[in-house]
CSV table of C-alpha atoms and ligand atoms in Angstrom, one decimal:
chain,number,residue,atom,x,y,z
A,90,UNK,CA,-33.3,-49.5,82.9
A,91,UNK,CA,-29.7,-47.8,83.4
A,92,UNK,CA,-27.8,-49.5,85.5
A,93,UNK,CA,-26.7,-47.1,88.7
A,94,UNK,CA,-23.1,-45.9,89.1
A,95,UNK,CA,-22.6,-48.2,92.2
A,96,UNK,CA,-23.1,-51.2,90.3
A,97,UNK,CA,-20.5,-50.4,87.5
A,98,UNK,CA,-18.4,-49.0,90.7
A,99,UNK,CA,-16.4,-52.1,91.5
A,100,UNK,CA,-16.3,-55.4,91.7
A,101,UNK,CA,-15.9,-57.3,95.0
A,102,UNK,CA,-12.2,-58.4,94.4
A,103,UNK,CA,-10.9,-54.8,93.3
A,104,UNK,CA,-12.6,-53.4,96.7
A,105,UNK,CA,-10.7,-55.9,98.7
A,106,UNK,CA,-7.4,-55.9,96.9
A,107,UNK,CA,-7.3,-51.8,96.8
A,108,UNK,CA,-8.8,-51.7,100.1
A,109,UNK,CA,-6.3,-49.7,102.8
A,110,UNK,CA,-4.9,-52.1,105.8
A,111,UNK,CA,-3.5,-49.9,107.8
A,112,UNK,CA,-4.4,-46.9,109.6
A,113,UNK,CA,-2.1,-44.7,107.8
A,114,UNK,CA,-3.2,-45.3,104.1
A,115,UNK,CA,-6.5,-44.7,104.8
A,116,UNK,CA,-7.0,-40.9,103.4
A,117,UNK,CA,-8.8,-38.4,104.7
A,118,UNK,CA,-11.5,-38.4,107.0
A,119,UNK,CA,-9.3,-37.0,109.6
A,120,UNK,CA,-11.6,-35.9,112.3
A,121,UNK,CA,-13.5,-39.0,112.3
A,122,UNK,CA,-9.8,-40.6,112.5
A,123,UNK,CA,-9.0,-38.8,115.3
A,124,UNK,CA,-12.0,-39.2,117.2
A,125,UNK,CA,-12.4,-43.0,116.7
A,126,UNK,CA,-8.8,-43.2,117.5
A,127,UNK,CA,-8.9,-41.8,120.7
A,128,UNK,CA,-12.1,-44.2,121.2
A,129,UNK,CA,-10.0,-47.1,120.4
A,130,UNK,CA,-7.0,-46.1,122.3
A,131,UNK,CA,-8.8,-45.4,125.5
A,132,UNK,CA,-10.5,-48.6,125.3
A,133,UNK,CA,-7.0,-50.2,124.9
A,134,UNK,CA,-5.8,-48.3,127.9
A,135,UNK,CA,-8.5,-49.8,130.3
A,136,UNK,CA,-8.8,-53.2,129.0
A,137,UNK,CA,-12.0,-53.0,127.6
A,138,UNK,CA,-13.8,-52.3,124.2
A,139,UNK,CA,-15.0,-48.7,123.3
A,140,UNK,CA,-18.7,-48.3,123.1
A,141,UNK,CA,-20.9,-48.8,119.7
A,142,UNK,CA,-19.9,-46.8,116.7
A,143,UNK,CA,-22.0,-46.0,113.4
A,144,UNK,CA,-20.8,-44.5,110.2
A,145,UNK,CA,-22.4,-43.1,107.7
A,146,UNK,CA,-22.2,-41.3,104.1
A,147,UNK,CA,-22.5,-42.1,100.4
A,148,UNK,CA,-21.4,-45.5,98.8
A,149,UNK,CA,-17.9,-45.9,98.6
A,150,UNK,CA,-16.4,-42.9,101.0
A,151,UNK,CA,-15.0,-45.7,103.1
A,152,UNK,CA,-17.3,-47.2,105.7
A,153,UNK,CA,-16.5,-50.7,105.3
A,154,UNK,CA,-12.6,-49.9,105.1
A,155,UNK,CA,-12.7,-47.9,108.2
A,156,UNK,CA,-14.5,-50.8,110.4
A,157,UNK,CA,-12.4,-52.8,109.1
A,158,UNK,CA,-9.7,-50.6,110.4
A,159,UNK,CA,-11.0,-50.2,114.1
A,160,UNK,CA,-11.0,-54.2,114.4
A,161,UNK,CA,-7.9,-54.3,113.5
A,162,UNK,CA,-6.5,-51.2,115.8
A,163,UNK,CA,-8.0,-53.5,118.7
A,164,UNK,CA,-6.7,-56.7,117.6
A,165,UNK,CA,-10.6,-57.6,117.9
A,166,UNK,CA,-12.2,-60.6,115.9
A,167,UNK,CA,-14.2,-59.0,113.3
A,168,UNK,CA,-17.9,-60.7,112.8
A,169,UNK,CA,-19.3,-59.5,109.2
A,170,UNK,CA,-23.3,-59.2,108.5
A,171,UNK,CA,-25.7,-57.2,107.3
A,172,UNK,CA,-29.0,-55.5,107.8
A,173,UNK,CA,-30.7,-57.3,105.3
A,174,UNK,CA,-29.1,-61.1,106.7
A,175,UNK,CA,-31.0,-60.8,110.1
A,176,UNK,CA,-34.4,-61.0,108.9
A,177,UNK,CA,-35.9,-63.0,112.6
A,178,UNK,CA,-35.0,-63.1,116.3
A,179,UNK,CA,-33.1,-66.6,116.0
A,180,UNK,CA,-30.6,-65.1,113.4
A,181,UNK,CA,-29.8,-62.3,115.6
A,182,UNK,CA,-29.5,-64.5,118.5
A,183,UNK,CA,-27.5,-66.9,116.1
A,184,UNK,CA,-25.2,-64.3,115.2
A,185,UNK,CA,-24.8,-62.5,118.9
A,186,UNK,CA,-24.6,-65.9,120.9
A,187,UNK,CA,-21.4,-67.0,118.4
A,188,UNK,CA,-19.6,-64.1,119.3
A,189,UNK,CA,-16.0,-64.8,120.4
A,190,UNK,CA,-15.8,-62.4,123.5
A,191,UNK,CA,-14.4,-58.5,122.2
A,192,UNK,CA,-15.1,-58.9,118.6
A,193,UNK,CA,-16.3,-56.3,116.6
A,194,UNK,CA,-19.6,-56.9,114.9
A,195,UNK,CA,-20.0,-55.0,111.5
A,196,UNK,CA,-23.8,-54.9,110.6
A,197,UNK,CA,-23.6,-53.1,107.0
A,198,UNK,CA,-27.0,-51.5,105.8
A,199,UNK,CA,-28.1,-51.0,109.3
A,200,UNK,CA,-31.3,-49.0,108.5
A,201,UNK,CA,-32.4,-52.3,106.8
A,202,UNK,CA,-32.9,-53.9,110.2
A,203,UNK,CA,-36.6,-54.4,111.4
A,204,UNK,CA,-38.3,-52.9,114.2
A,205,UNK,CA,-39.0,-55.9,115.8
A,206,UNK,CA,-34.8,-56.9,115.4
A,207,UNK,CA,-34.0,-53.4,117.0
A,208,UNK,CA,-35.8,-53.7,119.6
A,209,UNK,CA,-34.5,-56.8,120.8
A,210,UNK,CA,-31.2,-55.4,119.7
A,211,UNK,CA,-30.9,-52.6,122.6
A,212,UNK,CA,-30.2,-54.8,125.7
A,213,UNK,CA,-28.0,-56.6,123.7
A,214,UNK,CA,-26.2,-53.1,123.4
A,215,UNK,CA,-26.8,-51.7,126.5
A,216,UNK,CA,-26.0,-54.7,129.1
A,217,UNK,CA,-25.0,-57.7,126.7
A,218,UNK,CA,-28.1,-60.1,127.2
A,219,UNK,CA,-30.5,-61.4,124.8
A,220,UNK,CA,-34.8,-61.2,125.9
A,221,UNK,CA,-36.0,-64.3,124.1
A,222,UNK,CA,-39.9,-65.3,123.9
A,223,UNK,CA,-40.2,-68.9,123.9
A,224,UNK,CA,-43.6,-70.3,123.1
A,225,UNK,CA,-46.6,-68.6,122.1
A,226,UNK,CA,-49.7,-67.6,123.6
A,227,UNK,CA,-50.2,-67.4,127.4
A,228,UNK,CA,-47.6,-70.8,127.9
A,229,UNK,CA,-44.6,-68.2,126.4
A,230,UNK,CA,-42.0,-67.5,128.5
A,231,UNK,CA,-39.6,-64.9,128.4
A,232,UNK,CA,-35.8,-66.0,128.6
A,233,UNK,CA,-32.9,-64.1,129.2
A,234,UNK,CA,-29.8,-65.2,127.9
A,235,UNK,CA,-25.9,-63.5,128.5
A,236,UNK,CA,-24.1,-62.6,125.4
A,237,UNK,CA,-19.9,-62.4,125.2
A,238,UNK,CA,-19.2,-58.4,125.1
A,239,UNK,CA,-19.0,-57.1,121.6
A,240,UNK,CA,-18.5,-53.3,120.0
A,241,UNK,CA,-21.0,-53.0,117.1
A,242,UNK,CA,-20.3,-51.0,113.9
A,243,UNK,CA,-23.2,-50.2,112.2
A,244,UNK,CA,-22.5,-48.8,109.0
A,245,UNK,CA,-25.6,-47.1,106.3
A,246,UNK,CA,-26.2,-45.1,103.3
A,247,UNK,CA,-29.6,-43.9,105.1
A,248,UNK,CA,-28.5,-42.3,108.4
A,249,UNK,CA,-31.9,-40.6,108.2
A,250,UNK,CA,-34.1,-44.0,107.8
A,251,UNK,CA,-32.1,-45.1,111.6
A,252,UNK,CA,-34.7,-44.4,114.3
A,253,UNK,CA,-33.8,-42.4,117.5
A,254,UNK,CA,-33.8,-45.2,119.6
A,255,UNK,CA,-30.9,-46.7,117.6
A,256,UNK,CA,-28.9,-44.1,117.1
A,257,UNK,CA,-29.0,-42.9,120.8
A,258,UNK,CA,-27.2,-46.6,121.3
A,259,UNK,CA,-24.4,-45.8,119.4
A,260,UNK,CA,-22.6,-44.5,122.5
A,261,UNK,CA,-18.7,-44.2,120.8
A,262,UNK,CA,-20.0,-42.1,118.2
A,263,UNK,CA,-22.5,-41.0,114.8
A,264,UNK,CA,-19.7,-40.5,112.3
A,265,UNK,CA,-20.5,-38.8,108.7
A,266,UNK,CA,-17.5,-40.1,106.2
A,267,UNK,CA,-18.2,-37.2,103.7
A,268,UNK,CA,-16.8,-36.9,100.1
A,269,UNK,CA,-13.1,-36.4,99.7
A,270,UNK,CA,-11.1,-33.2,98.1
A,271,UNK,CA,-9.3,-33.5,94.9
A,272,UNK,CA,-5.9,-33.6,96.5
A,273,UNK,CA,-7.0,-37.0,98.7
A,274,UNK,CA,-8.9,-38.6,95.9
A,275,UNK,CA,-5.1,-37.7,93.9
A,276,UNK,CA,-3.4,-39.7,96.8
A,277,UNK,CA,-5.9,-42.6,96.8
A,278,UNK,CA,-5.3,-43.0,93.3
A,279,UNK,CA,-1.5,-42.9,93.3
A,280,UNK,CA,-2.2,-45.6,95.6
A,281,UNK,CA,-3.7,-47.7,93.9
A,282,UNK,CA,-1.7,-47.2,90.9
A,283,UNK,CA,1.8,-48.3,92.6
A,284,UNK,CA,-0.4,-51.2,94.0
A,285,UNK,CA,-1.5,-52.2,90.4
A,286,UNK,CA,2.0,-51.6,89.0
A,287,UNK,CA,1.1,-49.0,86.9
A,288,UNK,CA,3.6,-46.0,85.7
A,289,UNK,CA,0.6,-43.1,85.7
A,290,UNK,CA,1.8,-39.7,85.3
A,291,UNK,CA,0.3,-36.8,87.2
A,292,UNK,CA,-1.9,-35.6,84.5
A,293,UNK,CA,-3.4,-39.3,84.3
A,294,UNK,CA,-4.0,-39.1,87.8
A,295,UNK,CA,-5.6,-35.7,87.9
A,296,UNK,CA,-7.6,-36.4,85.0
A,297,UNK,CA,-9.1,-39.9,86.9
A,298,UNK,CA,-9.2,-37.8,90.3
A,299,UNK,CA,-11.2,-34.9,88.3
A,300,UNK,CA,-13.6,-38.2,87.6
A,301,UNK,CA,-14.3,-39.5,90.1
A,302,UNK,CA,-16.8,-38.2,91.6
A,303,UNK,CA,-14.8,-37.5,94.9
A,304,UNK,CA,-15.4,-41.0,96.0
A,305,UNK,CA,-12.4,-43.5,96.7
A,306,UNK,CA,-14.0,-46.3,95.1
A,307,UNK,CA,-15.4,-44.7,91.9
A,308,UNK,CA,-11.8,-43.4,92.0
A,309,UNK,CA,-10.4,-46.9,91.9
A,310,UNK,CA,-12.6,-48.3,89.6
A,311,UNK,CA,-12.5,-46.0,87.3
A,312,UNK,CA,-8.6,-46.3,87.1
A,313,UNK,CA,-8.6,-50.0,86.6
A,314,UNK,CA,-10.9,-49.8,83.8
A,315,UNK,CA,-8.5,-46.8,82.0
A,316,UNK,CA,-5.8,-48.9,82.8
A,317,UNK,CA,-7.9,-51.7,80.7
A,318,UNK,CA,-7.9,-49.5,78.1
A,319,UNK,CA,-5.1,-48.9,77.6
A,320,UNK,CA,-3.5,-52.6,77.8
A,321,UNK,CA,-6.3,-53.7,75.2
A,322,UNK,CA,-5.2,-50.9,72.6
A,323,UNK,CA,-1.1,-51.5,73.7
A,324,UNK,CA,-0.4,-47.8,74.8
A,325,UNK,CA,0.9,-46.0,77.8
A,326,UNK,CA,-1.0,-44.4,80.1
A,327,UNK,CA,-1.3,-40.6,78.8
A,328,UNK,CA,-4.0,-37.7,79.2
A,329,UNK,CA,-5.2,-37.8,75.9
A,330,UNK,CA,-5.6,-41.7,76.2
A,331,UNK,CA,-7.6,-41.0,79.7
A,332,UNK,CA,-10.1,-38.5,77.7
A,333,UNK,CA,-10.6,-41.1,74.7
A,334,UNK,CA,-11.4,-43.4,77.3
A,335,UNK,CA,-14.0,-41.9,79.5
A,336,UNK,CA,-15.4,-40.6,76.2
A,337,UNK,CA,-15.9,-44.2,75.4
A,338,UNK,CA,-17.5,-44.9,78.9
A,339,UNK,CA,-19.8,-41.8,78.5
A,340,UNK,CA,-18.0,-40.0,81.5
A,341,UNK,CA,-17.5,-36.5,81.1
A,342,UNK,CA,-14.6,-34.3,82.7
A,343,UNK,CA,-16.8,-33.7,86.0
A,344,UNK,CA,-17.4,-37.6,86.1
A,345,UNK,CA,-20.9,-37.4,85.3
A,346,UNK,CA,-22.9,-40.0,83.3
A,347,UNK,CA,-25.1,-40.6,81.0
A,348,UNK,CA,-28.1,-41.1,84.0
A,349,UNK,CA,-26.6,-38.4,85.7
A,350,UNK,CA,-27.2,-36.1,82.6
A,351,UNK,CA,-31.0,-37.8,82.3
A,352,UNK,CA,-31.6,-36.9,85.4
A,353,UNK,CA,-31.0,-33.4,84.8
A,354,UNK,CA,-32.2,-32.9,81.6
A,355,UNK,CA,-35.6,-34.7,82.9
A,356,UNK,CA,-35.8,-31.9,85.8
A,357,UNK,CA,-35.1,-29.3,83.1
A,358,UNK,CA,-37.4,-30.3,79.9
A,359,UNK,CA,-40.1,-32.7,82.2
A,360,UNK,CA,-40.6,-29.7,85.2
A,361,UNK,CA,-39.6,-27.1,84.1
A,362,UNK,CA,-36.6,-26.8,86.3
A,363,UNK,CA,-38.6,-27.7,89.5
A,364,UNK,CA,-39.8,-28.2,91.8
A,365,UNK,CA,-39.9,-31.4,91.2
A,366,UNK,CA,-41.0,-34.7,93.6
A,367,UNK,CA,-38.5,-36.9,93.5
A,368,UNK,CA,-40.8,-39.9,93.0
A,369,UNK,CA,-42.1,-38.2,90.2
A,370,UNK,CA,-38.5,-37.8,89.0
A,371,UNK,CA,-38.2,-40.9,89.4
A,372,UNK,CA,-40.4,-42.4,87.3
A,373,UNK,CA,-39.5,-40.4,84.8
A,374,UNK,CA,-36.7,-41.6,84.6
A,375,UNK,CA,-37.7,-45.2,85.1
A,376,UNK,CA,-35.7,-45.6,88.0
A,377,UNK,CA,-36.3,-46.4,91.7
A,378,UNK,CA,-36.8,-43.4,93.9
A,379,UNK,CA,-34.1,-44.8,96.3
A,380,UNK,CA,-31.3,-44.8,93.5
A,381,UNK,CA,-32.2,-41.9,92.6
A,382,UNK,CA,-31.8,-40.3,96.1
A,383,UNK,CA,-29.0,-41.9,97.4
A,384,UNK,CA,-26.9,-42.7,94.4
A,385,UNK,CA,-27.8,-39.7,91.2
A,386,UNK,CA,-28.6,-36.8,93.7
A,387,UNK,CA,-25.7,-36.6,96.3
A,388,UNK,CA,-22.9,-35.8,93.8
A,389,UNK,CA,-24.6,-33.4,91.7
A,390,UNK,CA,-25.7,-32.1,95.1
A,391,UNK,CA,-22.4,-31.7,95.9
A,392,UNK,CA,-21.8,-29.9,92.3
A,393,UNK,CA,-24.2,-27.5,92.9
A,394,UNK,CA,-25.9,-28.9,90.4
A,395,UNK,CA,-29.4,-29.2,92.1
A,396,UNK,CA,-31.0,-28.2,95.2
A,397,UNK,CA,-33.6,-29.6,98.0
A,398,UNK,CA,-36.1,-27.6,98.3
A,399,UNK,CA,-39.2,-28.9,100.9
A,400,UNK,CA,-41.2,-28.7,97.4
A,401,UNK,CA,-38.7,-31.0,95.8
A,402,UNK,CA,-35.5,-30.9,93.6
A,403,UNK,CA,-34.9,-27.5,91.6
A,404,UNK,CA,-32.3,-27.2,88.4
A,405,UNK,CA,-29.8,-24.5,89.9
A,406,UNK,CA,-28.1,-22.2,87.7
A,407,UNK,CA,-25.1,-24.1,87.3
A,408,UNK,CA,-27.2,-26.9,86.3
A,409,UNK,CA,-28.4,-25.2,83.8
A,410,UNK,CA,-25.5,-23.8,82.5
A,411,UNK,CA,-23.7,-27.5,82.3
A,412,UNK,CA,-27.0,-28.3,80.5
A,413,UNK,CA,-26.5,-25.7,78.1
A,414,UNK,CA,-23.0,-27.2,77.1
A,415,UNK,CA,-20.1,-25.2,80.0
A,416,UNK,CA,-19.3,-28.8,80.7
A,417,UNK,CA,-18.5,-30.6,77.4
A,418,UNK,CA,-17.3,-34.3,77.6
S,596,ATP,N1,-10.0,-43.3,103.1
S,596,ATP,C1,-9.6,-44.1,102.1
S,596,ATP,N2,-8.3,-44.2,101.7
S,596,ATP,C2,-8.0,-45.1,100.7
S,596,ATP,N3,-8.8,-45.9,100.1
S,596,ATP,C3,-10.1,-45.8,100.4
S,596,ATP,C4,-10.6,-45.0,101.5
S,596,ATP,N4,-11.9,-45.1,101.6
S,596,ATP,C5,-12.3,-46.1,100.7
S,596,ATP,N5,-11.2,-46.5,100.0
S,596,ATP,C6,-11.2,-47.4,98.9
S,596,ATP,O1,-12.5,-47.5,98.3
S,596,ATP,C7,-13.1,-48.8,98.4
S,596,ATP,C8,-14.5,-48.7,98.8
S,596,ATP,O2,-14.6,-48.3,100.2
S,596,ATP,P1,-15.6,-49.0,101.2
S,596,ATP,O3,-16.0,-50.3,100.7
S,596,ATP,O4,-15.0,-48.9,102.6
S,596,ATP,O5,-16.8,-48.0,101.1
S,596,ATP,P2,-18.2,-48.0,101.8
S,596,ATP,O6,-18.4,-46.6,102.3
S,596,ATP,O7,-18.3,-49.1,102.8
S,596,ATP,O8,-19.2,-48.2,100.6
S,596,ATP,P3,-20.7,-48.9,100.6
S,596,ATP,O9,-21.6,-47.8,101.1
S,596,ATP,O10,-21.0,-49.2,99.2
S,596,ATP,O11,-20.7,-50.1,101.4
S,596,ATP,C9,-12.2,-49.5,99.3
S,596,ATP,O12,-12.0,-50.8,99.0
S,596,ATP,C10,-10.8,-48.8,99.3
S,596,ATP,O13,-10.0,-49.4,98.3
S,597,MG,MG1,-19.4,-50.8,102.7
């Protein structure tokens, strides 16, 4: 099996070290900026913490980094978990009992909380108190327990998987972080390049921006491992040593991959151009449907490269045409 683009994005430790820490380097964005500012400041201005925010978008735009952010606008204590950590009632109580009054609680992968955890969730959001069944059968009790007040940032991949009743709670705002133009994924990487000490000259930097996929952390990932490159072959950073490079990683000059070109080729030779299912894709392909969906399709999306149709994905033109060899690596 291929392994998916976000895997080979970045490790950890880059993330972190690359990551923005104040307001101002974060690129981008700026509406979502603006609003949650105004959020924040408000908040500031009356003492209190601004209502329950959720972000959303692709991997890497920036979710993370911008939660981060609004913790550290209030001067809030930032509690870090994830959908997938709080799997029963007692982990959520753990977690929501612990809290240090006016901290921000970051639940990454929201949409992979239960039901059952949502529900019990909502007061917690609404009026800070826990509804806790003790016992079972007709000897349970129902307690109700006070929690410290908390903002929650709930940040996902799958805005669409959220249901209603959660969303509706996230009273401060439903914020899409989109993909970024050319000119802030540029400024990103120039960025990260004085961070890492590197001397790259603006064609090195348009030629990684051109990359990378218009997501910050392909963006930074994909200049660390040029920058590899070059320090294991002794040269300076140049264009031509960029191209050599991403023709060794197998990414072409519109960042696309090797699964990204399977994936289109399968849609062309395997269904005729489409309409095709994506599980049937999928399989095809040998992949899981929800890679394929939320980590292949959005970008070439966003080329134009593909389109959803309510029958399934179609091969558009330009699709084609890069198939047919207008985009060589
Ligand atoms: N607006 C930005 N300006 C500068 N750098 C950014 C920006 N957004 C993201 N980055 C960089 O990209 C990296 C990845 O961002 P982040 O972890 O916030 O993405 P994410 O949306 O949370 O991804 P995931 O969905 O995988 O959790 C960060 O460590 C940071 O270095
Ligand atoms: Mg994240």
């Amino acid at each position: 099996m291929s392994t998916p683009p976000k895997s080979d994005a970045a490790p950890q430790t880059l993330d972190a070290a690359l990551r923005p820490s104040r307001w101002d380097e974060y690129v981008g964005q700026t509406q979502v900026k603006e609003n949650v500012r105004i959020a924040i400041d408000a908040a500031k201005k009356r003492g209190g913490m601004p209502e329950h925010l959720l972000f959303y978008g692709p991997p890497g735009v920036g979710k993370t980094t911008l939660s981060h952010l609004v913790a550290a606008a209030l001067g809030a204590p930032l509690k870090n978990t994830s959908g997938v950590a709080i799997e029963r009632a007692a982990d959520l109580a753990a977690i929501l009992t612990n809290l240090e009054p006016g901290t921000v609680l970051f639940i990454d992968e929201i949409h992979r909380l239960s039901r059952k955890i949502e529900e019990l969730l909502y007061p917690a959001l609404e009026s800070f108190h826990l509804d806790l069944v003790l016992g079972k059968g007709p000897s349970a009790r129902t307690v109700e327990l006070a929690l410290p007040p908390f903002t929650l940032i709930g940040a996902t991949t799958r805005v669409a998987e959220l249901s209603g009743p959660l969303r509706s709670r996230f009273g401060g705002g439903v914020y899409q972080l989109d993909f970024y133009s050319d000119d802030e994924v540029r400024a990103i990487i120039r960025r990260s390049a004085a961070l890492l000490g590197l001397r790259a000259p603006d064609e090195v930097i348009e030629r990684i921006a051109a990359r990378s996929r218009a997501t910050p952390r392909t963006a930074n990932s994909l200049l660390k491992r040029v920058r590899d490159y070059a320090e294991v072959h002794d040269r300076p950073l140049t264009a031509a040593l960029c191209d050599e490079a991403c023709t060794l990683f197998g990414i072409d000059a519109l960042g696309l991959t090797k699964d990204d070109r399977r994936y289109l080729a399968a849609l062309e030779k395997g269904f005729r151009g489409g309409p095709a299912g994506v599980r049937a894709l999928a399989a095809t392909l040998h992949e899981d449907t929800d890679t394929v969906e939320h980590v292949y399709e959005p970008y070439l999306l966003r080329l134009g490269f593909i389109e959803r149709s309510p029958r399934g994905r179609i091969l558009a033109p330009s699709g084609r045409g890069y198939l047919g060899g207008e985009h060589p690596l």
